[in-house]
Tab-separated table of C-alpha atoms in Angstrom:
chain	number	residue	atom	x	y	z
Y	1	GLY	CA	52.917	11.551	-51.263
Y	2	ARG	CA	56.607	11.398	-50.681
Y	3	PRO	CA	57.798	11.153	-47.077
Y	4	ARG	CA	59.491	14.304	-45.755
Y	5	GLN	CA	62.490	13.711	-43.463
Y	6	ALA	CA	61.953	14.980	-40.228
Y	7	LEU	CA	64.892	14.448	-38.018
Y	8	ALA	CA	68.617	14.196	-39.572
Y	9	LEU	CA	71.161	11.746	-37.866
Y	10	ALA	CA	73.646	14.976	-37.184
Y	11	ASN	CA	70.839	16.498	-35.250
Y	12	VAL	CA	70.175	13.296	-33.289
Y	13	LEU	CA	73.783	12.602	-32.523
Y	14	GLY	CA	74.263	16.339	-31.245
Y	15	ALA	CA	70.828	16.471	-29.369
Y	16	ASP	CA	71.512	16.938	-25.642
Y	17	LYS	CA	69.161	14.570	-23.322
Y	18	LEU	CA	67.581	13.022	-26.773
Y	19	VAL	CA	65.773	10.112	-24.708
Y	20	GLU	CA	64.220	12.642	-22.056
Y	21	GLU	CA	62.957	14.749	-24.636
Y	22	LEU	CA	61.126	11.569	-26.465
Y	23	ASP	CA	59.497	10.374	-23.411
Y	24	GLY	CA	58.426	13.779	-22.988
Y	25	LEU	CA	56.656	13.622	-26.438
Y	26	ALA	CA	55.370	10.516	-25.743
Y	27	THR	CA	53.767	11.045	-22.467
Y	28	MET	CA	50.404	11.668	-22.576
Y	29	PRO	CA	48.680	14.048	-19.629
Y	30	PRO	CA	47.529	11.641	-16.512
Y	31	VAL	CA	43.669	10.590	-16.598
Y	32	PRO	CA	42.296	10.186	-13.214
Y	33	ALA	CA	41.909	6.187	-12.651
Y	34	GLU	CA	39.836	6.634	-9.399
Y	35	ASP	CA	37.311	3.962	-10.992
Y	36	ILE	CA	39.731	1.207	-11.505
Y	37	SER	CA	40.238	-1.381	-9.132
Y	38	VAL	CA	43.596	-3.530	-9.681
Y	39	VAL	CA	43.161	-6.879	-8.908
Y	40	ILE	CA	46.603	-8.621	-8.219
Y	41	CYS	CA	46.620	-12.551	-8.332
Y	42	THR	CA	49.546	-14.265	-6.249
Y	43	ARG	CA	50.435	-17.325	-5.209
Y	44	ASP	CA	53.773	-18.306	-3.220
Y	45	ARG	CA	55.745	-15.758	-4.834
Y	46	GLY	CA	56.620	-13.030	-1.862
Y	47	GLU	CA	59.531	-11.507	-3.895
Y	48	ALA	CA	57.902	-10.938	-7.220
Y	49	LEU	CA	54.460	-9.791	-5.354
Y	50	ALA	CA	56.570	-7.175	-3.478
Y	51	GLY	CA	57.963	-5.789	-6.818
Y	52	CYS	CA	54.587	-5.698	-8.700
Y	53	LEU	CA	53.037	-3.920	-5.482
Y	54	LYS	CA	55.894	-1.311	-5.441
Y	55	SER	CA	55.158	-0.659	-9.159
Y	56	ALA	CA	51.137	-0.666	-8.939
Y	57	VAL	CA	51.447	2.196	-5.622
Y	58	ALA	CA	53.404	4.183	-7.516
Y	59	GLN	CA	51.703	4.851	-10.623
Y	60	ALA	CA	50.926	8.509	-11.847
Y	61	SER	CA	47.280	8.104	-11.593
Y	62	ALA	CA	46.430	6.182	-8.758
Y	63	ALA	CA	43.888	3.418	-8.705
Y	64	GLY	CA	40.787	3.538	-6.532
Y	65	GLU	CA	41.910	0.425	-4.736
Y	66	ILE	CA	44.418	-2.577	-5.033
Y	67	VAL	CA	43.697	-6.086	-4.141
Y	68	VAL	CA	45.634	-8.960	-3.885
Y	69	ILE	CA	43.601	-12.008	-4.022
Y	70	ASP	CA	46.186	-14.392	-2.224
Y	71	ASN	CA	45.736	-18.163	-3.564
Y	72	SER	CA	48.223	-19.624	-1.246
Y	73	ARG	CA	47.305	-22.468	1.385
Y	74	ASP	CA	48.045	-20.221	4.237
Y	75	GLY	CA	47.690	-16.654	3.334
Y	76	GLY	CA	51.357	-15.973	3.030
Y	77	ALA	CA	51.232	-12.667	1.011
Y	78	GLU	CA	49.562	-10.813	3.891
Y	79	PRO	CA	52.922	-10.042	5.447
Y	80	ILE	CA	54.004	-8.458	2.061
Y	81	CYS	CA	50.719	-6.631	1.823
Y	82	ARG	CA	51.104	-5.077	5.023
Y	83	ARG	CA	53.956	-3.638	3.541
Y	84	PHE	CA	51.788	-0.974	1.624
Y	85	PRO	CA	49.359	0.493	3.365
Y	86	LYS	CA	47.107	0.785	0.164
Y	87	VAL	CA	46.666	-2.724	-0.381
Y	88	ARG	CA	43.977	-5.019	0.773
Y	89	HIS	CA	44.872	-8.313	1.203
Y	90	VAL	CA	42.249	-11.048	0.183
Y	91	HIS	CA	42.636	-15.023	1.267
Y	92	GLU	CA	41.453	-17.508	-1.371
Y	93	PRO	CA	42.600	-20.703	-0.469
Y	94	ARG	CA	40.973	-22.706	-3.444
Y	95	PRO	CA	43.568	-23.440	-5.996
Y	96	GLY	CA	43.078	-22.242	-9.282
Y	97	LEU	CA	44.049	-18.629	-11.245
Y	98	SER	CA	40.594	-18.280	-12.384
Y	99	VAL	CA	39.023	-18.767	-8.904
Y	100	ALA	CA	41.361	-16.328	-7.733
Y	101	ARG	CA	40.386	-13.816	-10.688
Y	102	ASN	CA	36.990	-14.580	-9.926
Y	103	ALA	CA	37.347	-13.792	-6.135
Y	104	GLY	CA	38.930	-10.454	-7.189
Y	105	ILE	CA	36.004	-9.704	-9.155
Y	106	ARG	CA	33.322	-10.054	-6.099
Y	107	ALA	CA	35.982	-8.216	-3.656
Y	108	SER	CA	36.667	-5.287	-5.880
Y	109	ARG	CA	34.575	-2.462	-6.115
Y	110	GLY	CA	35.526	-0.297	-9.445
Y	111	GLU	CA	33.617	0.029	-12.367
Y	112	ILE	CA	36.697	-1.006	-14.274
Y	113	ILE	CA	38.775	-4.418	-13.248
Y	114	ALA	CA	42.087	-4.538	-14.388
Y	115	PHE	CA	44.036	-7.603	-13.871
Y	116	THR	CA	47.732	-8.571	-13.635
Y	117	ASP	CA	49.982	-10.994	-12.064
Y	118	ASP	CA	52.672	-10.952	-9.478
Y	119	ASP	CA	55.629	-11.646	-11.792
Y	120	VAL	CA	54.672	-8.372	-13.725
Y	121	GLU	CA	56.054	-4.498	-12.719
Y	122	LEU	CA	53.689	-2.019	-14.095
Y	123	HIS	CA	55.023	1.118	-16.123
Y	124	PRO	CA	54.170	4.186	-13.948
Y	125	ASN	CA	51.434	4.958	-16.754
Y	126	TRP	CA	49.637	2.049	-16.961
Y	127	THR	CA	46.454	2.833	-14.906
Y	128	SER	CA	46.108	6.207	-16.729
Y	129	GLU	CA	46.399	4.777	-20.000
Y	130	ILE	CA	43.514	2.317	-19.288
Y	131	ALA	CA	41.329	5.093	-17.975
Y	132	ARG	CA	42.204	6.894	-20.885
Y	133	ALA	CA	41.227	4.388	-23.110
Y	134	PHE	CA	37.873	3.513	-21.349
Y	135	SER	CA	36.969	7.207	-21.450
Y	136	ASN	CA	37.549	7.511	-25.386
Y	137	GLU	CA	36.222	4.334	-26.670
Y	138	ASP	CA	33.250	1.806	-26.307
Y	139	PHE	CA	34.239	-1.409	-25.619
Y	140	GLU	CA	33.777	-3.570	-22.628
Y	141	ALA	CA	37.373	-5.430	-22.519
Y	142	LEU	CA	40.896	-4.155	-23.181
Y	143	ALA	CA	44.212	-6.089	-23.315
Y	144	GLY	CA	47.564	-4.008	-23.181
Y	145	LEU	CA	51.445	-4.368	-24.574
Y	146	VAL	CA	53.365	-7.028	-22.418
Y	147	LEU	CA	57.110	-6.361	-22.833
Y	148	PRO	CA	59.528	-8.619	-21.371
Y	149	ALA	CA	61.306	-7.482	-18.194
Y	150	GLY	CA	64.602	-8.661	-19.173
Y	151	LEU	CA	66.649	-10.709	-21.489
Y	152	ASP	CA	69.246	-12.201	-19.200
Y	153	THR	CA	69.094	-16.029	-19.744
Y	154	ARG	CA	68.640	-18.313	-22.565
Y	155	ALA	CA	65.179	-19.235	-21.532
Y	156	GLN	CA	64.165	-15.713	-21.487
Y	157	ARG	CA	65.321	-14.980	-24.966
Y	158	ILE	CA	63.852	-18.293	-26.225
Y	159	PHE	CA	60.582	-17.384	-25.065
Y	160	GLN	CA	60.472	-13.711	-26.300
Y	161	LEU	CA	62.475	-13.971	-29.684
Y	162	GLU	CA	61.747	-17.090	-31.081
Y	163	MET	CA	58.741	-17.862	-29.478
Y	164	GLY	CA	57.052	-14.600	-29.738
Y	165	GLY	CA	56.500	-13.864	-25.996
Y	166	PHE	CA	53.060	-12.569	-25.304
Y	167	GLY	CA	52.661	-10.314	-28.488
Y	168	THR	CA	54.945	-7.903	-29.833
Y	169	THR	CA	52.220	-5.493	-31.665
Y	170	PHE	CA	52.851	-1.701	-31.213
Y	171	VAL	CA	49.342	-0.229	-32.840
Y	172	PRO	CA	46.093	-0.068	-31.148
Y	173	LEU	CA	43.404	-2.795	-32.510
Y	174	ARG	CA	39.669	-3.459	-32.072
Y	175	PHE	CA	38.702	-6.985	-31.895
Y	176	ASP	CA	34.877	-7.237	-32.658
Y	177	HIS	CA	32.148	-9.475	-34.529
Y	178	ARG	CA	34.310	-8.787	-37.706
Y	179	PHE	CA	37.099	-10.617	-36.311
Y	180	PHE	CA	34.987	-13.134	-34.916
Y	181	GLU	CA	33.134	-14.311	-37.802
Y	182	GLU	CA	36.677	-14.273	-40.128
Y	183	THR	CA	38.575	-16.373	-38.113
Y	184	ARG	CA	35.778	-18.505	-36.647
Y	185	PRO	CA	35.757	-21.507	-38.880
Y	186	HIS	CA	38.920	-22.128	-37.886
Y	187	GLY	CA	38.514	-21.153	-34.443
Y	188	ALA	CA	38.453	-17.687	-33.510
Y	189	HIS	CA	42.393	-16.878	-32.750
Y	190	VAL	CA	41.376	-15.062	-29.622
Y	191	TRP	CA	44.637	-15.680	-28.238
Y	192	LYS	CA	46.030	-12.856	-30.654
Y	193	ILE	CA	44.338	-10.672	-28.330
Y	194	GLY	CA	46.586	-10.268	-25.610
Y	195	ALA	CA	47.459	-11.546	-22.264
Y	196	GLY	CA	45.990	-12.289	-18.801
Y	197	ALA	CA	48.923	-10.329	-17.255
Y	198	ASN	CA	47.682	-6.921	-18.750
Y	199	MET	CA	44.276	-6.940	-19.249
Y	200	ALA	CA	40.742	-4.887	-18.055
Y	201	PHE	CA	37.235	-5.197	-18.183
Y	202	ARG	CA	34.121	-3.307	-17.284
Y	203	ARG	CA	32.383	-4.919	-14.619
Y	204	THR	CA	29.068	-5.122	-16.056
Y	205	LEU	CA	30.436	-7.520	-18.498
Y	206	PHE	CA	30.764	-10.235	-16.166
Y	207	GLU	CA	27.189	-9.603	-15.010
Y	208	ARG	CA	26.472	-10.228	-18.881
Y	209	ILE	CA	28.288	-12.910	-19.987
Y	210	GLY	CA	29.318	-14.389	-16.974
Y	211	LEU	CA	33.054	-14.928	-14.692
Y	212	PHE	CA	36.029	-16.988	-15.468
Y	213	ASP	CA	35.983	-20.476	-16.277
Y	214	GLU	CA	37.407	-22.108	-13.083
Y	215	ARG	CA	38.243	-25.144	-15.109
Y	216	LEU	CA	41.005	-23.266	-16.968
Y	217	GLY	CA	44.062	-21.299	-15.998
Y	218	ALA	CA	46.904	-21.867	-14.013
Y	219	GLY	CA	46.065	-24.513	-11.070
Y	220	ALA	CA	43.422	-26.042	-13.176
Y	221	SER	CA	44.096	-27.385	-16.739
Y	222	GLY	CA	47.040	-24.874	-17.531
Y	223	CYS	CA	46.140	-21.564	-19.084
Y	224	SER	CA	43.416	-19.657	-21.698
Y	225	GLU	CA	41.063	-18.626	-19.305
Y	226	ASP	CA	41.907	-15.293	-20.507
Y	227	SER	CA	41.342	-16.238	-24.091
Y	228	GLU	CA	38.339	-18.081	-23.461
Y	229	LEU	CA	36.524	-14.997	-21.854
Y	230	TRP	CA	37.365	-12.944	-24.821
Y	231	TYR	CA	35.627	-15.997	-26.962
Y	232	ARG	CA	32.639	-15.670	-24.995
Y	233	LEU	CA	32.482	-11.875	-25.088
Y	234	LEU	CA	33.014	-11.759	-29.162
Y	235	ALA	CA	30.581	-14.571	-29.590
Y	236	GLU	CA	27.796	-12.501	-27.544
Y	237	GLY	CA	28.746	-9.544	-29.968
Y	238	GLY	CA	31.246	-7.604	-27.595
Y	239	THR	CA	34.204	-5.597	-28.506
Y	240	CYS	CA	38.018	-5.769	-27.016
Y	241	LEU	CA	40.574	-3.078	-27.720
Y	242	TYR	CA	44.225	-3.734	-27.564
Y	243	GLU	CA	46.098	-1.078	-26.565
Y	244	PRO	CA	49.546	-0.749	-26.570
Y	245	ARG	CA	50.048	2.349	-24.383
Y	246	ALA	CA	49.166	0.535	-21.219
Y	247	VAL	CA	52.113	-1.280	-20.691
Y	248	VAL	CA	53.643	-3.790	-18.355
Y	249	PHE	CA	56.897	-5.732	-17.908
Y	250	HIS	CA	56.748	-9.389	-17.391
Y	251	HIS	CA	59.354	-11.275	-15.591
Y	252	HIS	CA	59.716	-14.285	-17.876
Y	253	ARG	CA	60.782	-17.941	-16.650
Y	254	ARG	CA	64.739	-17.630	-16.278
Y	255	GLU	CA	65.368	-21.775	-16.666
Y	256	LEU	CA	64.863	-23.879	-19.436
Y	257	PRO	CA	63.125	-26.776	-17.437
Y	258	GLU	CA	60.761	-24.122	-16.286
Y	259	LEU	CA	60.139	-22.947	-19.662
Y	260	ARG	CA	59.421	-26.462	-21.017
Y	261	ARG	CA	56.965	-26.912	-17.714
Y	262	GLN	CA	55.399	-23.688	-19.194
Y	263	MET	CA	54.840	-24.585	-22.585
Y	264	ARG	CA	53.235	-28.135	-21.658
Y	265	SER	CA	50.907	-26.064	-19.412
Y	266	TYR	CA	49.864	-23.624	-21.932
Y	267	MET	CA	49.402	-26.160	-24.621
Y	268	LYS	CA	47.151	-28.634	-22.124
Y	269	GLY	CA	45.233	-25.323	-21.280
Y	270	HIS	CA	44.965	-24.374	-24.753
Y	271	VAL	CA	43.275	-27.416	-25.896
Y	272	ALA	CA	40.804	-27.335	-22.844
Y	273	ALA	CA	39.837	-24.017	-23.852
Y	274	LEU	CA	39.068	-25.080	-27.032
Y	275	VAL	CA	36.695	-27.996	-25.613
Y	276	ALA	CA	35.001	-25.390	-23.682
Y	277	GLN	CA	34.501	-22.871	-26.571
Y	278	TYR	CA	32.839	-26.186	-28.531
Y	279	ASP	CA	30.716	-27.080	-25.672
Y	280	ALA	CA	29.622	-23.544	-25.310
Y	281	PHE	CA	28.552	-22.472	-28.853
Y	282	GLY	CA	29.073	-25.740	-30.809
Y	283	ASP	CA	32.013	-24.127	-33.111
Y	284	ARG	CA	33.327	-26.835	-35.058
Y	285	GLY	CA	36.264	-24.373	-35.700
Y	286	ASN	CA	37.900	-25.387	-32.047
Y	287	LEU	CA	37.955	-29.040	-33.409
Y	288	THR	CA	40.209	-28.343	-36.407
């Protein structure tokens, strides 16, 4: 029962290329990702989209397809998508992130649909770790770890270090009927599962419980289209896995006015999602 020291400080200080060696130990063999459709929703953020696509086409395990849902009015993301021959551009002019996500579900062909956003850069093993998780576990939805791409400004540090960012859990977790029932009296805490910037679903889930609620999300109520879908999933007896090996890097808002607008939007969206959840299932915990 006593822990045994496995690595002495002297060994660490004298090690050559320690970080590279640790990376090698932590890297799992790649898993094919041909069954995954990567869906990236974007709206008028060309430079950010280019960075996201650069990371998407550089995955250790290539996805079966990469679909960009361009939610701008004029389809302005098409020239950027043309820089990447493996990327398919789909213009969805109706505003709203949920509208864009649903367009991605309809336009994609893979058995697994992995969502991310244009202000995100993907770890090179992202698709591989999603594929590994779905091949080893029986669940319908997955959320991954969202780390900050940088903490250069005060606003970014406040969001990540004082407000918690998009979560800092580094162990896998299963969210199922037990989690739902234990937190249901106070409104099931589905926002703890993860963030829409890093999530994936079996296509059959949408056939079973429906698509994203288009009243929710950026461009509509503000946010929480992801957590409302997780609520429906758990309420209908499904399971969601949080897998921190599936990593993305999010570019937080750089300036305080941007952060304030984001937080106001998040609160509006959260309240809207609580009302939608109550309307659908009558769980009074959503009203308390």
